Amino acid sequence: MNIEAQIKQLRDELNEYNYKYYVLDESEISDFEFDMKLNTLQELEAKHPEFADPNSPTQRVGGEVTKKFNTVVHDYRMYSLDNSYSKEDLLAWEQRVKKAIDGEVSYTCELKYDGASISLTYENGQLVKAVTRGDGVQGDEVTTNIKTIKSVPLQLKGEYPDKFDIRGEIILPFEGFNKMNEERIEIGEEPYRNPRNTASGSLKLQDSSEVAKRPLECLLYNITGRDLNIQSQIEGLQKARNWGFKVPSAAKLVHSIEEVFEFIAYWDVNRHNLPYETDGVVVKVNSLQQQEELGYTAKAPRWAIAYKFKAEQVSTRLKEITYQVGRTGAITPVANLEPVELAGTTVKRASLHNADQIAKLDIREGDEVFVEKGGEIIPKIIAVDLSQRPQNSVPTQYITHCPECHTELVRQEGEAQHYCPNYNGCKPQIIGRIQHYISRKAMDIEGLGGETVALLVNAGLIKNYSDLYELSKTDVLPLERMAEKSAENLINGIEQSKQVPFERVLYALGIRYVGETVAKKLVKHFKFIDAIAQASEDTLVNVDEIGVKIAKSVVEFFDSEPNKLIIERLKHFGVQLEVSEEDLANQSDVLAGNTFVVSGVFTSVSRDELKKLIEDNGGKVGSSISSKTSYVVAGDKMGPSKLKKAEQLGITLLTEGEFLEMIN
Ligand code: AMP
Ligand code: ZN
């Protein structure tokens, strides 16, 4: 087969697997087989740029950065929808429809997906443009970002019109949303509030590879264009499915308003089992000819109406507003409620988010408040029942000082949150920072847990992580539940942490926005802590993947006198604050571009040393054998399944000796 045909075949196969996996939720081949094919395609495309294609499945990984999104006028306006909240509203809408139309009317019922609307333009079966709704007349072109969403077909299947627009909603399913938040919490960032805003914020990210990392989906609901040969909404949905779009199966054709009510009643209960958020149902007149007769008002079609579900809501008394201080000093106001049952759980607390939110609701202690469980995981307070407000009620004064250390709070321009600036003297910040320092991915100090850290700080034994290294067994023995043996383990654990390599130490310092990956990048580039500490913002942003936000935070961290002192102390105690001499001498780029998997038992070096050698010489360490693997370093007793996999993929096996020769 010639190269061009081979490339085409791979693209078709990958598109088909993508479709099966992301649209139909079926997996036909393993991730690893998929990766293998993608890899082959990437290599072929790299070698043969003459066959490049902006819609190749290789484009899904992103990488292109958009500085400014172009404004584009929609060929067909993107309308909003009229809302209804009751049977009466719907019956009134049905009356208006029936008045304008002679004869029978059928309806399509669909779920209303809660995300960000998008309009996709296809020409000759290829995605050419993706535009946000904007004001309905014009929106922003976000094609590069949308291409990274796997359920958006880049190439259509079957018979399709030459040119059309298709509208849908970009959503973020709960599972992916929660996972993103876990990762944010880990680097000391505030979690995202809800899937909808996060989905909609994703569309305008400048770096498309960031978008590619987010598990977004695109659900479609409307086809627009000329000469489409589609007679009804339900037919349009079915055709869209045939062309490869993701159209939820909940969509249903019904023949009376009673059936519409049934659909609503069913989904009002069952929506809680959906993997994503829905805030209602959209009812559409099914016949496109009837739709045309009905036409549009200034802002919405007359042939469709949204029915909004009532969020589950209860009222209860707000006992007290308290304030929490996070590891980064961020203040979160918390509503402490009279316990109440809501959507199957007992609710005692709700987040009030920030000062603006409290002011907006004019919420006060003693108020009767309405609590709702919407898409958000944490229940929220949506309003105050003013009729129940006690006589002597006084407006809430947002705290001006930290509840823990009494320092005056600050609020930076453009930020919603107040912060306690007492970085070095505020207990929850101190404890939180040390807890981060000892955590598994950071210094991984055995024998020391989060609770013990709190005990140590409260007993006045430590004030920051550098103090850990001065602790003795006799210091810690008096602590609660601290036996001879555990005290010993603790001190040993701390001692051993002096061997933890610099990149993990840098991560452990808890510099805002410096997660594991950024720490590795900084260490690889600067090599010594002093070099990082002295780097200016400009120098920092010139390092691969370091943005302004990170650079600013790094500079600020090392400008602080107390931090300088802590770093000096860590140095003094022998914590690794530079790439070791040995490492430095052993560093090279000879393995750049290659991924290694290490398997088996070795004689002259340990597995960990081997992995380090790979990274020090510019290679990557992979955890499992896949098409991305360049070499397998095979020791004694390599597992037979791994061996088989490597052979199947034709990956070169290296002995320990061969590997060492490679880097020498
Ligand atoms: P609204 O933003 O409240 O005016 O509602 C209109 C928006 O609902 C549209 O712009 C769509 O983005 C969104 N929507 C979600 N699901 C559907 C659906 N099944 N049919 C039509 N619009 C939908
Ligand atoms: Zn404080």
XYZ file of C-alpha atoms and ligand atoms in Angstrom, residues 78-81 83 110-114 116-118 133 168-169 221 282 284 299 306 308, ligand 1:
45
model
C -28.776 31.139 17.334
C -31.933 31.778 19.256
C -32.603 31.447 22.922
C -35.598 29.494 24.286
C -39.018 29.069 29.524
C -35.502 16.305 24.513
C -33.502 16.870 27.622
C -32.116 20.338 28.097
C -28.389 19.875 28.469
C -26.748 22.327 30.789
C -22.368 26.008 26.665
C -24.026 26.209 23.257
C -21.978 25.699 20.148
C -23.405 31.366 20.653
C -25.351 21.439 20.362
C -24.182 21.857 23.883
C -29.893 18.875 19.080
C -37.106 21.129 25.579
C -40.309 21.201 19.972
C -35.453 36.222 20.795
C -38.073 24.848 27.585
C -37.400 23.944 33.758
P -31.478 29.630 27.474
O -29.975 29.694 27.516
O -32.091 29.400 28.818
O -32.101 30.722 26.656
O -31.801 28.266 26.714
C -31.476 28.110 25.372
C -30.294 27.216 25.282
O -30.588 25.916 25.730
C -29.875 27.015 23.865
O -29.045 28.032 23.423
C -29.131 25.710 23.948
O -27.754 25.973 24.106
C -29.611 25.049 25.192
N -30.135 23.703 24.989
C -29.791 22.629 25.732
N -30.393 21.523 25.323
C -31.153 21.858 24.262
C -32.019 21.121 23.395
N -32.226 19.805 23.558
N -32.611 21.804 22.404
C -32.415 23.134 22.242
N -31.625 23.880 23.035
C -30.992 23.260 24.041
